[in-house]
Coordinates of C-alpha atoms in Angstrom, one line a residue:
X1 CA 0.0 0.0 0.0
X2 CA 1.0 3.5 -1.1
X3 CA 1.8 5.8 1.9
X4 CA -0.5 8.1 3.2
X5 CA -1.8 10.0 5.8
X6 CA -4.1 9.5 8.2
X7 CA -6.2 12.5 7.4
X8 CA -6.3 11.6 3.5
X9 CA -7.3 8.0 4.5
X10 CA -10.2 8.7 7.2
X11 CA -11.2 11.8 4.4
X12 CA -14.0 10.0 2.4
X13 CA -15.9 8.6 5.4
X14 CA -15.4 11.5 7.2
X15 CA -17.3 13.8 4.8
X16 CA -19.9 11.3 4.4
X17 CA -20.9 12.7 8.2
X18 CA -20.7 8.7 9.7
X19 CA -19.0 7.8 12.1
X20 CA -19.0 4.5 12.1
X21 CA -17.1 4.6 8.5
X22 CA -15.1 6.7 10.0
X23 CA -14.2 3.6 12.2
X24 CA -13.7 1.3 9.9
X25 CA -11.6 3.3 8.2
X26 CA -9.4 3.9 10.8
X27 CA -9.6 0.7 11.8
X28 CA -8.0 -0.3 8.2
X29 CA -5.5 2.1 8.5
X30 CA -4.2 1.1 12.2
X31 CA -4.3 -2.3 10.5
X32 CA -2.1 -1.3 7.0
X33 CA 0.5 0.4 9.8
X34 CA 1.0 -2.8 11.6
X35 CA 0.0 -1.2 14.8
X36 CA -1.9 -4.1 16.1
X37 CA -0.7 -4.1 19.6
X38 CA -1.6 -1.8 22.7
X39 CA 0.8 -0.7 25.1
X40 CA 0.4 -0.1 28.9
X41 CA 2.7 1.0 30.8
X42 CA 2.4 0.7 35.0
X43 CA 3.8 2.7 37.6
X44 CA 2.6 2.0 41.1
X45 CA 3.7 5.7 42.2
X46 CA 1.0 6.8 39.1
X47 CA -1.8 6.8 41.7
X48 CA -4.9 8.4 41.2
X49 CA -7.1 7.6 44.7
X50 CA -8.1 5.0 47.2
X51 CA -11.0 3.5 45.9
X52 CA -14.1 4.1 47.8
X53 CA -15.6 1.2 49.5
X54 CA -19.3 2.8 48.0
X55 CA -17.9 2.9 44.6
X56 CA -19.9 0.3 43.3
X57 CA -23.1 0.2 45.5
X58 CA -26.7 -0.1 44.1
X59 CA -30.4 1.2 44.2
X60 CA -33.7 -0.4 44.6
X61 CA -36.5 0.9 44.4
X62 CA -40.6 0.6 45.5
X63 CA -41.4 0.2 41.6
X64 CA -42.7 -3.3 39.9
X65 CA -40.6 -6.3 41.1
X66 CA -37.7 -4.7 42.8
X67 CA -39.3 -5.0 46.4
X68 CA -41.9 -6.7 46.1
X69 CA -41.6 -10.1 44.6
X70 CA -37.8 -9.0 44.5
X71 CA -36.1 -9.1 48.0
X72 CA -39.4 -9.1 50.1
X73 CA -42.0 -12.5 49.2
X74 CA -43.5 -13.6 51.9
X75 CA -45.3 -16.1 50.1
X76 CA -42.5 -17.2 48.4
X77 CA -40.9 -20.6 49.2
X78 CA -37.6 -18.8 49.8
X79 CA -38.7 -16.3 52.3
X80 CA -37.5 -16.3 55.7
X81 CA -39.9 -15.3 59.2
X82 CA -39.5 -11.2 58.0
X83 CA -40.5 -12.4 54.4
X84 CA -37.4 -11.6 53.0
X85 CA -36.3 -14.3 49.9
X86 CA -33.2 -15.6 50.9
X87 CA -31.7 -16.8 47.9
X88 CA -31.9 -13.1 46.9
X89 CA -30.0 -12.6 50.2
X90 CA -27.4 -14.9 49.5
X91 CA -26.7 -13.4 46.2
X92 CA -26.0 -10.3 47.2
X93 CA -24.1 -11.2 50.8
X94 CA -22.1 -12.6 48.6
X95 CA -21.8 -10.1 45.8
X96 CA -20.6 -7.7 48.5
X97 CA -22.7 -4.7 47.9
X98 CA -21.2 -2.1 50.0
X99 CA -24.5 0.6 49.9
X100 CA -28.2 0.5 48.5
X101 CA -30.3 3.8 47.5
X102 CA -33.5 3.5 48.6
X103 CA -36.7 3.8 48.1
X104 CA -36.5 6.0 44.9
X105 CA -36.1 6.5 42.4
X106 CA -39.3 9.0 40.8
X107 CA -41.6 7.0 43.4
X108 CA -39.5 8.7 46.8
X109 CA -41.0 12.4 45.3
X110 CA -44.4 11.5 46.5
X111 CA -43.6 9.2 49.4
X112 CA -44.7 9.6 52.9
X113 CA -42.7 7.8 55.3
X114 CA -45.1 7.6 58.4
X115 CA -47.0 5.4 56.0
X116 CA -44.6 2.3 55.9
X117 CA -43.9 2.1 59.5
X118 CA -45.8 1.0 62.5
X119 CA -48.2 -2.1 62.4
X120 CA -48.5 -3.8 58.8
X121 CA -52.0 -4.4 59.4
X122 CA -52.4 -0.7 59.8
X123 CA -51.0 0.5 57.0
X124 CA -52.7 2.4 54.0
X125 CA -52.4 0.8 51.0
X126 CA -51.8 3.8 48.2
X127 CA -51.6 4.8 44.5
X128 CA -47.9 5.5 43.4
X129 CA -48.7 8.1 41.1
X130 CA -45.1 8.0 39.5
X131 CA -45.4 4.9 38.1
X132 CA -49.5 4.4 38.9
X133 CA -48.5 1.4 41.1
X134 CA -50.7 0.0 44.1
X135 CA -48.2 0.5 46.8
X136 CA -49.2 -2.1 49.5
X137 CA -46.8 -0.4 52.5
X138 CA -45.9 -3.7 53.6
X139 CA -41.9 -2.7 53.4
X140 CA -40.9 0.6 54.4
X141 CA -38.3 2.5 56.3
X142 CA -38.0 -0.3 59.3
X143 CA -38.0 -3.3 57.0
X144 CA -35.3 -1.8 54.7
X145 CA -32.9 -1.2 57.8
X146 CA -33.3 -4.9 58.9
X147 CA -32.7 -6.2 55.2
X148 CA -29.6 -4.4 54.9
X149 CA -28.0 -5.4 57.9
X150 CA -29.1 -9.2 56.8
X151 CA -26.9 -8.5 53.7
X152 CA -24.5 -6.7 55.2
X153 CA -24.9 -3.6 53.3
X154 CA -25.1 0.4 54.2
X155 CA -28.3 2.1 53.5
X156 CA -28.4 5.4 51.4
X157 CA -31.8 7.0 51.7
X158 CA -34.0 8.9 49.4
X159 CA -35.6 11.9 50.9
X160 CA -39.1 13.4 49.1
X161 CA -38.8 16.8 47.8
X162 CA -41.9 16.5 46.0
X163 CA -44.9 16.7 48.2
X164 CA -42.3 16.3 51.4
X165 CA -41.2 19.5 52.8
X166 CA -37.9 19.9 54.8
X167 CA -39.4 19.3 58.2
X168 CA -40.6 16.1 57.0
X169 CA -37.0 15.1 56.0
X170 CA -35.6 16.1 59.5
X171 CA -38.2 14.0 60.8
X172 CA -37.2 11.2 59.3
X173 CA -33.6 11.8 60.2
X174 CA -34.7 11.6 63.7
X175 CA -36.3 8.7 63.8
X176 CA -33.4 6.9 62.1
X177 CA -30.3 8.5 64.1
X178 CA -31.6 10.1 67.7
X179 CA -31.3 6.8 70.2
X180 CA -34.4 8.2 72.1
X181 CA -36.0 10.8 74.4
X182 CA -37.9 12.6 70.9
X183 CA -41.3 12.5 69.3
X184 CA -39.2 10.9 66.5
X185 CA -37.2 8.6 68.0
X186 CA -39.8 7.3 70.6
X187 CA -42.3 6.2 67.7
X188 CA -39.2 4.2 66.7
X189 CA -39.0 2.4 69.5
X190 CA -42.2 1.9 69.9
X191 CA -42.1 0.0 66.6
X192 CA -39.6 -2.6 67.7
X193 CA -36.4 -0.9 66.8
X194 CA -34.6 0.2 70.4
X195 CA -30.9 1.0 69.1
X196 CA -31.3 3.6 65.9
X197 CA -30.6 3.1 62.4
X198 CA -27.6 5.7 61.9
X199 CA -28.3 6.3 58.5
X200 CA -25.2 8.0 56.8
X201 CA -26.0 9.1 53.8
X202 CA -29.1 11.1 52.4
X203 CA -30.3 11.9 49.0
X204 CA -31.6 15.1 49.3
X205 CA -34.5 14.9 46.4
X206 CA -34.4 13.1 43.3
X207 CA -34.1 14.9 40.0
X208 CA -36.1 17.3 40.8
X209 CA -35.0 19.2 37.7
X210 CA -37.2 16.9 35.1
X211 CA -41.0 17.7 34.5
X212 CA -41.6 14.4 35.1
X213 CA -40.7 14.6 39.0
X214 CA -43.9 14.9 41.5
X215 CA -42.8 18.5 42.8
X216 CA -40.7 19.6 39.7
X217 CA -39.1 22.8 40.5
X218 CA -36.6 25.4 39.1
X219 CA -33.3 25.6 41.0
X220 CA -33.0 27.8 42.8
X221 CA -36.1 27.0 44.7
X222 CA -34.8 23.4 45.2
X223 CA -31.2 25.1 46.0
X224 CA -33.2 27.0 48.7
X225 CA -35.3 24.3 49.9
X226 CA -32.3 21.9 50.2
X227 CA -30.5 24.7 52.5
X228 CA -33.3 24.5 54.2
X229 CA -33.4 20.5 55.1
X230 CA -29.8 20.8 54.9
X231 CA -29.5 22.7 58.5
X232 CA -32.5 21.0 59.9
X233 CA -31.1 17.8 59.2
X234 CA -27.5 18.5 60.2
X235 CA -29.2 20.0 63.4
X236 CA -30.5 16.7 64.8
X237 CA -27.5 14.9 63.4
X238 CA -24.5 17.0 62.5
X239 CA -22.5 13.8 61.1
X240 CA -24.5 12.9 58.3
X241 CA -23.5 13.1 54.3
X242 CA -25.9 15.0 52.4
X243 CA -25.9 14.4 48.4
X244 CA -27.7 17.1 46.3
X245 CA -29.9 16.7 43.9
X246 CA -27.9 17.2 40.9
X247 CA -29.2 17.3 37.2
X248 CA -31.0 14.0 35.2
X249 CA -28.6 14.0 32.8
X250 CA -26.3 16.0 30.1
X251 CA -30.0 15.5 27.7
X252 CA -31.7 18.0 30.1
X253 CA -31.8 21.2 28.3
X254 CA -30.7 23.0 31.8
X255 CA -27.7 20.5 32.6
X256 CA -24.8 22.3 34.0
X257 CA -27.0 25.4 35.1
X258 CA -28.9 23.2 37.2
X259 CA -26.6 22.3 38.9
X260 CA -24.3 25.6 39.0
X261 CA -27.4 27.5 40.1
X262 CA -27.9 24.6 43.1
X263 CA -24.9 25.0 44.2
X264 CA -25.0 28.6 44.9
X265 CA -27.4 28.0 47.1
X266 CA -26.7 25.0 49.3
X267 CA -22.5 24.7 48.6
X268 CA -21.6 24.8 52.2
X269 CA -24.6 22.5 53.7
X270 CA -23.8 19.2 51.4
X271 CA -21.8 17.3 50.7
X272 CA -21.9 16.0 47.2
X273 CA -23.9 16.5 44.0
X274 CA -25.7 12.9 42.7
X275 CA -25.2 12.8 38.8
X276 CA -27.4 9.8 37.0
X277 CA -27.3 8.9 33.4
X278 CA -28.2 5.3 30.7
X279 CA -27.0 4.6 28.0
X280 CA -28.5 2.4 24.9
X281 CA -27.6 1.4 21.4
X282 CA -30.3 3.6 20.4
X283 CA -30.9 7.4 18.4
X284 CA -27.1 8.5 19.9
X285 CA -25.1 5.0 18.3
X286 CA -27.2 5.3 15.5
X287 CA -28.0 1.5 16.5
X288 CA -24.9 0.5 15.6
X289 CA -22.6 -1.5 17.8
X290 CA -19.4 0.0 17.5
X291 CA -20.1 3.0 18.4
X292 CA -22.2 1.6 21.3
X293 CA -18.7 0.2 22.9
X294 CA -17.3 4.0 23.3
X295 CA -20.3 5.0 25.5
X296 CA -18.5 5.0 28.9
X297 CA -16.5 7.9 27.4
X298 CA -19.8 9.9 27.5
X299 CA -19.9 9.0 31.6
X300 CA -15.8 10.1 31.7
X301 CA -17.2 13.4 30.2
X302 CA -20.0 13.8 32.3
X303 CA -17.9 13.1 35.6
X304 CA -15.6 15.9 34.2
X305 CA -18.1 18.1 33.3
X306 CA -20.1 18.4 37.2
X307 CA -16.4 17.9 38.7
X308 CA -15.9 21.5 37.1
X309 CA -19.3 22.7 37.9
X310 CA -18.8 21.7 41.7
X311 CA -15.0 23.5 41.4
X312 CA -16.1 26.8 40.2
X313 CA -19.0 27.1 42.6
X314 CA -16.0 26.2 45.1
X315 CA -13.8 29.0 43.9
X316 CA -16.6 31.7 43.3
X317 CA -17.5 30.9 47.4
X318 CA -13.5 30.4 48.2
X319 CA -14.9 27.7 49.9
X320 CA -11.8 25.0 51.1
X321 CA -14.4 21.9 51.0
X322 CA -14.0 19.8 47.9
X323 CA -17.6 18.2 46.7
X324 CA -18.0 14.4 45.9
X325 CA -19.5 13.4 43.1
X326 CA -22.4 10.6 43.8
X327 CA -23.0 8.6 40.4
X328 CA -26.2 7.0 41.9
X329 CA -28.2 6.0 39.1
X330 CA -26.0 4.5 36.2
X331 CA -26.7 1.7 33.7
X332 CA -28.2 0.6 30.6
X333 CA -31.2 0.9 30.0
X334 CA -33.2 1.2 26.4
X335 CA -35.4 -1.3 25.5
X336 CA -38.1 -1.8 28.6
X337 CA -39.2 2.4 28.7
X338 CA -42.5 4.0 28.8
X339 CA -46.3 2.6 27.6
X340 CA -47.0 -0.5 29.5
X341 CA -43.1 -0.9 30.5
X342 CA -43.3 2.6 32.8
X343 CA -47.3 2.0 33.9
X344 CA -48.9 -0.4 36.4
X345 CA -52.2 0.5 35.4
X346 CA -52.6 0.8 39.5
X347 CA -51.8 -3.1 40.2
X348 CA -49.6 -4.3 42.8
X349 CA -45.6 -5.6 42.0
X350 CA -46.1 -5.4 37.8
X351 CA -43.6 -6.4 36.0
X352 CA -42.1 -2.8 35.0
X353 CA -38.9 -2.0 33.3
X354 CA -37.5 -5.4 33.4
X355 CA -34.8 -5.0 30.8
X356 CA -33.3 -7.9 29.0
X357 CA -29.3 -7.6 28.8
X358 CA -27.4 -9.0 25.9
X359 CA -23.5 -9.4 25.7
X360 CA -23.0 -6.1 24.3
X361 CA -24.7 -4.8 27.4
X362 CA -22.3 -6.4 29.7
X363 CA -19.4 -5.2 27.9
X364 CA -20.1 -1.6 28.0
X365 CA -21.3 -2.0 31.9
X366 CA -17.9 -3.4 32.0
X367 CA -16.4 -0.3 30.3
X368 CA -18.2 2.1 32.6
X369 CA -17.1 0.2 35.4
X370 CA -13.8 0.9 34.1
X371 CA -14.7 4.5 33.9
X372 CA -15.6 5.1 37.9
X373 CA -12.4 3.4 38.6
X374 CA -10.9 6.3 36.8
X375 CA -12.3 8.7 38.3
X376 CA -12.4 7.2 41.8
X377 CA -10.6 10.8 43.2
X378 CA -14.5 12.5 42.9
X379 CA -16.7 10.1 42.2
X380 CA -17.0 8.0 46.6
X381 CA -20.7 7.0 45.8
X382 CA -22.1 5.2 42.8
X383 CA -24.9 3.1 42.5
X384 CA -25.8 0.1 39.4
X385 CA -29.4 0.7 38.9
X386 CA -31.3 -1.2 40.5
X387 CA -30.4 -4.8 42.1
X388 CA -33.1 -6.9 41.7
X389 CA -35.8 -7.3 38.7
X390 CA -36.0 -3.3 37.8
X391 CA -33.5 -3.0 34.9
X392 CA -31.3 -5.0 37.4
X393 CA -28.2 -7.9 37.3
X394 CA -30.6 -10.2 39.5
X395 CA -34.1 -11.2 38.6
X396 CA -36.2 -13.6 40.3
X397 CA -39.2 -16.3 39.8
X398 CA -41.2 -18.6 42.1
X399 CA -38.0 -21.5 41.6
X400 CA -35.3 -19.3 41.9
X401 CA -32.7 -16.5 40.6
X402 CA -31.3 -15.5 37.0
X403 CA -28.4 -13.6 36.7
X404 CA -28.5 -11.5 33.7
X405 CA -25.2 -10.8 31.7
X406 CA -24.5 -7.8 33.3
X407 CA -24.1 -9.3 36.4
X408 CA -20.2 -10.2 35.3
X409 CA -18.5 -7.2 35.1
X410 CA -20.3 -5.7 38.1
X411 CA -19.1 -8.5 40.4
X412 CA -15.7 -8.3 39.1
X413 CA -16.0 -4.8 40.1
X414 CA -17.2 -5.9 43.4
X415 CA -14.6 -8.5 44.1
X416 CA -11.6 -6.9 42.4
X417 CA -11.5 -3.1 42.6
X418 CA -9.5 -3.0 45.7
X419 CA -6.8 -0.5 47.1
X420 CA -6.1 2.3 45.1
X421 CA -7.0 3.1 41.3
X422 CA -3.9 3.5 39.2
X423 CA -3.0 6.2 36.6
X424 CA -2.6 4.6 33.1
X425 CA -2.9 5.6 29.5
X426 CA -2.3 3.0 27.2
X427 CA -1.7 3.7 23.7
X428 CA -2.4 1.9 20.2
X429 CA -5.2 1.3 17.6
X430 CA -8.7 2.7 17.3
X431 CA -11.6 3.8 15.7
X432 CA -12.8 7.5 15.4
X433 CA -16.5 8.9 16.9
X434 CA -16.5 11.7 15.2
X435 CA -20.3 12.3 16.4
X436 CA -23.1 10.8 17.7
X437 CA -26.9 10.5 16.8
X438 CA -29.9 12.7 18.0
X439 CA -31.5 11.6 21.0
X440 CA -35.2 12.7 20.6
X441 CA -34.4 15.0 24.2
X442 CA -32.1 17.0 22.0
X443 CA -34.5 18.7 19.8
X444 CA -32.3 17.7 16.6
X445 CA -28.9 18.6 18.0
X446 CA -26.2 16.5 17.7
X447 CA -24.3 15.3 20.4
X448 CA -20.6 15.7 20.2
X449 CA -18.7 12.0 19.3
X450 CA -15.1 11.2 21.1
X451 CA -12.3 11.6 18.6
X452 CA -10.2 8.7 18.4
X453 CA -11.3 5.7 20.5
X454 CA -8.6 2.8 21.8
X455 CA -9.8 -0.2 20.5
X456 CA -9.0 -1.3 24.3
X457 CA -9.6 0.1 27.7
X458 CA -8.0 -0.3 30.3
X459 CA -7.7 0.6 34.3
X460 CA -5.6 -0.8 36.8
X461 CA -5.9 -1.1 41.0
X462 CA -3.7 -1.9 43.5
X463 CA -4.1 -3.4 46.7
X464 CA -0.8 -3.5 48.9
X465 CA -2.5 -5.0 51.8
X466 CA -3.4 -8.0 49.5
X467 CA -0.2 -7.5 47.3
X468 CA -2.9 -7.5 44.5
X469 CA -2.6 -5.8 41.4
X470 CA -5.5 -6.4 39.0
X471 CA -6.4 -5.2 35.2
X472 CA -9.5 -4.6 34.2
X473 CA -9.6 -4.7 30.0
X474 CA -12.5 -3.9 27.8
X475 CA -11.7 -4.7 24.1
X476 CA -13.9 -3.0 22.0
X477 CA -13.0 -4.4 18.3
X478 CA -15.8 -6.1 17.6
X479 CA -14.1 -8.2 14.9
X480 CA -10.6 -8.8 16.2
X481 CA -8.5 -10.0 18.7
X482 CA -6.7 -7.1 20.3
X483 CA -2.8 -7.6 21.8
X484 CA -1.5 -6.0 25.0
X485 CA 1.7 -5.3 26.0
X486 CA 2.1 -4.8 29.9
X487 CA 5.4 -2.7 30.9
X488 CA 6.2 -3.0 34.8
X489 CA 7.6 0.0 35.7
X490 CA 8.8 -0.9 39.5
X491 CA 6.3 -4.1 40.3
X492 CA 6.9 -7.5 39.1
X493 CA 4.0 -9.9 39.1
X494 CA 4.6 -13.0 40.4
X495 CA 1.4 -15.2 39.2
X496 CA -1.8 -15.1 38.3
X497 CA -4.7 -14.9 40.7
X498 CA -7.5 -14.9 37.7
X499 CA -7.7 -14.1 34.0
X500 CA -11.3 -14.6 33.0
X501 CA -13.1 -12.5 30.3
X502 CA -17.2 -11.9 28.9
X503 CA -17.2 -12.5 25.0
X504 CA -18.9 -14.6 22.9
X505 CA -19.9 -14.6 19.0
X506 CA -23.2 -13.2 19.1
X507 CA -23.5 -9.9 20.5
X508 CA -27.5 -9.9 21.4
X509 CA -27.2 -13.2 23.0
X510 CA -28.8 -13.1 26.5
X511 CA -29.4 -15.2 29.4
X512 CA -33.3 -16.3 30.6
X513 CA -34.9 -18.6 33.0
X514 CA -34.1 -21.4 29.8
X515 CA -31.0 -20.8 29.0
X516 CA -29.2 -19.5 32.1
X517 CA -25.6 -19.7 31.2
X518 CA -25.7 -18.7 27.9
X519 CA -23.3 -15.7 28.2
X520 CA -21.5 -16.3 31.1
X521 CA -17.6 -16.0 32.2
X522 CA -14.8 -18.3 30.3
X523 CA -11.5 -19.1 31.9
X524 CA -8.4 -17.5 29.6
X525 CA -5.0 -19.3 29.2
X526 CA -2.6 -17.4 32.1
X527 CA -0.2 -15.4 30.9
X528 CA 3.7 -16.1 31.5
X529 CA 4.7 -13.2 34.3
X530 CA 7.5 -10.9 34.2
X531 CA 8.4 -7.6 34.4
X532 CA 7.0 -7.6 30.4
X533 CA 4.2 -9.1 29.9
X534 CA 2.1 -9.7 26.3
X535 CA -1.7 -11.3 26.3
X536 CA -4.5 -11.2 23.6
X537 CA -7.9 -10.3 24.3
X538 CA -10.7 -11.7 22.7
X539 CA -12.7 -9.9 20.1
X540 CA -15.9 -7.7 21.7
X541 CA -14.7 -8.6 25.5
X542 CA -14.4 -7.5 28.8
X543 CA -11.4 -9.2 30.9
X544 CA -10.7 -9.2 34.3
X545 CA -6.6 -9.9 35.2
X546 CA -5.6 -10.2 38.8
X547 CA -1.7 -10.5 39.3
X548 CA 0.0 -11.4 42.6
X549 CA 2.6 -9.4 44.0

C-alpha cells in the first residue's frame, strides 16, 4: 500500500458525516501500519485515589418487582420469618454490595414515610402516582434497615422533595439517628427498633430538575429548599452526608445550570452532587454496535463536566471543601421504557422496566465500570441501577434466581477493585467517533462524538494489603482479537490470581430462566509473568486480570 496519511485515509468517510465509516476506516489504517498491539505501561507511584468502599453500591427501588416479589415475598418458598427471599440474600451477601439507595427513584418524590412504618395491618395501602402502582406499604423504612444489615450492606436513603417538605425530611432523620428521648425517636422504638438506624447518607431529592418529577421545580427554589433541610437535618444529626440533587442527565436542556445555580445555594450544607445517566444502542449509536462500545467515554465526560461545575461554585464561594461526586443512578437501560413498560395501570408488583441484557450490554457496563475506577478521586458514591428485577443484574421467579449478563463485570467490580486506582494511558489502535446521533431530548442537535477511541480500555488497581494488582480490559473491536503489552515499571507480578473475560460470538445473545448460562464468564489461558508481559484479548470482550505481587 502506497503511503499516506491519516487525514487523506479517514477523508471519504469523514465527509460522508458517519462515524462509524469513520471507524472502519481507521480501523484499516491502524491495521495497513502494523500497529496491532496496545501498550500499557504501569507505575505503582502513578496513583490516582483510594477507591471508595461505596464505589460500586446499588439502588432499589418501590417500583414493579424490585421490592416486592424482588427481595421481600413472603409467600415465596424462599422467604424467611420477616418475608425476606433468601436466595436473593445470598446473592447479594455474597456479591458484596457495599451501599443500596433506597426507596426511589421518581416513586420517593411523592412518598410519605409515616406510611410504611408501624403495624402492617395498619397500614394504608396507596396509588404510586409515578409509576401508577398499588403500593401495599408492607416494606418501608424499618423493614429496609433490617434487610440491609441481613446482607451486610449500608443504607443510602432517598428523601421526598416533591410533596415532602424539609421538616418532614428532618423527621425522618430523627427517627433513624436520635437513640431516644424525641417525638421521633420514641415512635421508633415503639415500633420494635430500640438502638437507631444511623443512617449516613441522604439523597436530598431526586431529579427534581425533570417535568416528570412529582414537585418539579426550578433551581433555585430546590437550591433554597435543600438549604433549608440541609440545616435541619444536620441540626439533629450534624455527622450525616448529604448528596444534592444534581441534574438527570447531560440530555436535560438546563444541565450544567442546574446544577451551577444549586450549588450557589446550598454549597456549604452538602456534601456532594448525585449525577445519574443510561446509556443504549439507540438514536445517539445510530443502532450501531461499534459506536455503542465508546459509550462509557460519555460518563468520563460527564464526571468531568459536574467535577468542574462543583470547582467553580468552590472557587466563586472560596470555599476550602472539595464536593463528591455521587454517580447513583447508572446503567443501561433502552429497551423496557415507557407505555406499558413505565405503567402499572394501578396493580400491585407489575412487571415494570424489566430490561433484558445481551453481551454487548455487559461489555459496556464493563467499560463504565472501568470509567468510575478512573475517576475514583471524585466520584465516593455510585450506584448500578437497580439490584433486583427493575432493569437490574438479578431477577427472580417462584423456583429461583437468574443472573443477567450484566451481572459479570459488576461482580468483578465488586470483588476486584481494591486499594487504590492506578493512573494509566495505554496507547495503540482505534476507531474514530467523530459524532453521535440525535436523541429525541435533544430537539435535533447533535451530540458531540469522542475523537479517536482505543480499541481497548484499560484501568488498573492496587491493593498492597493483599499485594494485588488487577487489570480490568475492555476490548472494543468487535471483529478482532486485540494484543496488550504490559510494561512494569517498578512491580513484578509473580502469578496469576484470575484471567477470565465476557465474550462470545453473538453480541444480542442473552441469558433467561431457559437458558441460564448462555453468556456467562470463560476461563483465559494465564499469561507467563514478568516484568514484560504480552496477552490477547478476545474480540468484543471484557477481561478481568488479577496478578499477585
Amino acid at each position: 500500500m502506497k503511503s499516506v496519511s491519516r487525514r487523506q485515509f479517514l477523508k471519504k468517510a469523514t465527509q460522508a458525516g458517519m462515524a462509524v465509516a469513520a471507524g472502519a476506516a481507521a480501523n484499516r489504517f491502524a491495521i495497513a501500519q502494523g500497529r496491532t498491539t496496545t501498550r500499557v505501561v504501569i507505575d505503582s507511584e502513578r496513583q490516582i485515589a483510594t477507591i471508595d468502599h461505596n464505589l460500586f453500591g446499588s439502588f432499589l427501588e418501590q417500583l414493579g418487582r424490585a421490592i416486592y416479589e424482588g427481595i421481600y415475598e413472603p409467600g415465596s418458598k424462599f422467604a424467611d420469618s420477616n418475608g425476606f427471599r433468601t436466595d436473593v440474600m445470598r446473592e447479594i451477601r455474597d456479591l458484596g454490595v457495599p451501599i443500596i439507595r433506597w426507596p426511589g427513584g421518581n416513586f420517593v418524590s411523592g412518598y410519605h414515610w409515616l406510611d410504611g412504618v408501624g403495624p402492617k395491618n395498619k397500614r394504608p395501602a396507596v396509588l404510586d402516582k409515578a409509576w401508577d402502582t398499588l403500593e401495599t406499604n408492607q416494606f418501608g423504612t424499618d423493614e429496609f434497615i433490617t434487610w440491609a444489615h441481613t446482607v451486610g450492606t449500608e443504607p443510602l436513603f432517598g428523601l421526598n422533595f416533591g410533596t415532602g417538605t424539609a421538616e418532614d425530611a428532618a423527621a425522618l432523620v430523627e427517627y433513624c439517628n436520635v437513640a431516644k428521648g424525641t417525638k421521633w425517636s420514641e415512635l421508633r422504638r415503639t415500633n420494635g427498633y430500640d438502638q437507631p438506624h444511623n443512617v449516613k447518607y441522604w439523597c436530598v431529592g431526586n431529579e427534581m430538575d425533570g417535568p416528570w418529577q412529582i414537585g418539579h421545580m426550578p433551581a433555585s427554589e430546590y437550591g433554597l429548599k435543600a438549604t433549608d433541610a440541609a440545616r435541619q437535618m444536620r441540626a439533629i444529626d450534624p455527622t450525616i452526608k448529604l448528596i444534592a440533587c444534581g441534574s438527570s442527565g447531560p440530555f436535560m436542556p438546563t444541565y450544567i445550570e442546574w446544577d451551577r445555580t444549586v450549588l450557589e445555594e446550598c454549597y456549604d450544607l452538602v456534601d456532594g452532587i448525585s449525577l445519574h445517566h443510561y446509556w443504549g444502542n439507540t438514536e445517539e449509536t445510530g443502532g450501531n454496535s461499534q459506536v455503542y462500545m465508546a459509550m462509557n467515554l460519555a460518563m468520563d465526560r460527564q464526571i468531568q463536566e459536574i467535577a468542574a461545575v462543583c470547582d467553580t461554585v468552590r472557587a466563586q464561594k472560596r470555599s476550602g471543601k472539595e464536593l463528591f461526586l455521587s454517580f447513583d443512578e447508572w446503567n443501561v437501560w433502552y429497551r423496557a421504557r415507557g407505555g406499558d413498560f413505565a405503567d402499572g395501570h394501578g396493580k400491585a408488583a407489575p412487571h415494570l422496566l424489566e430490561e433484558p441484557y445481551n453481551l454487548e450490554d455487559a461489555l459496556l457496563v464493563g467499560g463504565l465500570a472501568n470509567s468510575l475506577i478512573r475517576h475514583s478521586n471524585r466520584v465516593k458514591v455510585a450506584c448500578l441501577a437497580q439490584l433486583v428485577n427493575v432493569i437490574a443484574p438479578i431477577a427472580t421467579n417462584d423456583d429461583g434466581i437468574l443472573r443477567h449478563t450484566i451481572y459479570y463485570p459488576y461482580a468483578w467490580a465488586l470483588k476486584y477493585a481494591r486499594g487504590r486506582a492506578l493512573s494509566i494511558e495505554p496507547e495503540g489502535p482505534g476507531y474514530e467517533v467523530a459524532t453521535l446521533g440525535v436523541p429525541i431530548e435533544r430537539g435535533g442537535l447533535p451530540l458531540p462524538g469522542f475523537g479517536q477511541v482505543g480499541y481497548v480500555d484499560v484501568t488498573a488497581t492496587l491493593d498492597t494489603e493483599a499485594k494485588t494488582t488487577t487489570l480490568f480490559l475492555f476490548n472494543r473491536d468487535l471483529e478482532r482479537p486485540q494484543d496488550v503489552e504490559i510494561v512494569w515499571h517498578d512491580l513484578t507480578p509473580t502469578g496469576v490470581h484470575t484471567f477470565m473475560t465476557m465474550t462470545g460470538a453473538d453480541l444480542k445473545a442473552g441469558n433467561t430462566f431457559a437458558d441460564p448460562k448462555r453468556v456467562t464468564p470463560q476461563t483465559l489461558e494465564n499469561p507467563k509473568v514478568g516484568a514484560r508481559m504480552t496477552l490477547q484479548l478476545p474480540a468484543r470482550s471484557y477481561s478481568v486480570l488479577s496478578l499477585a505481587l
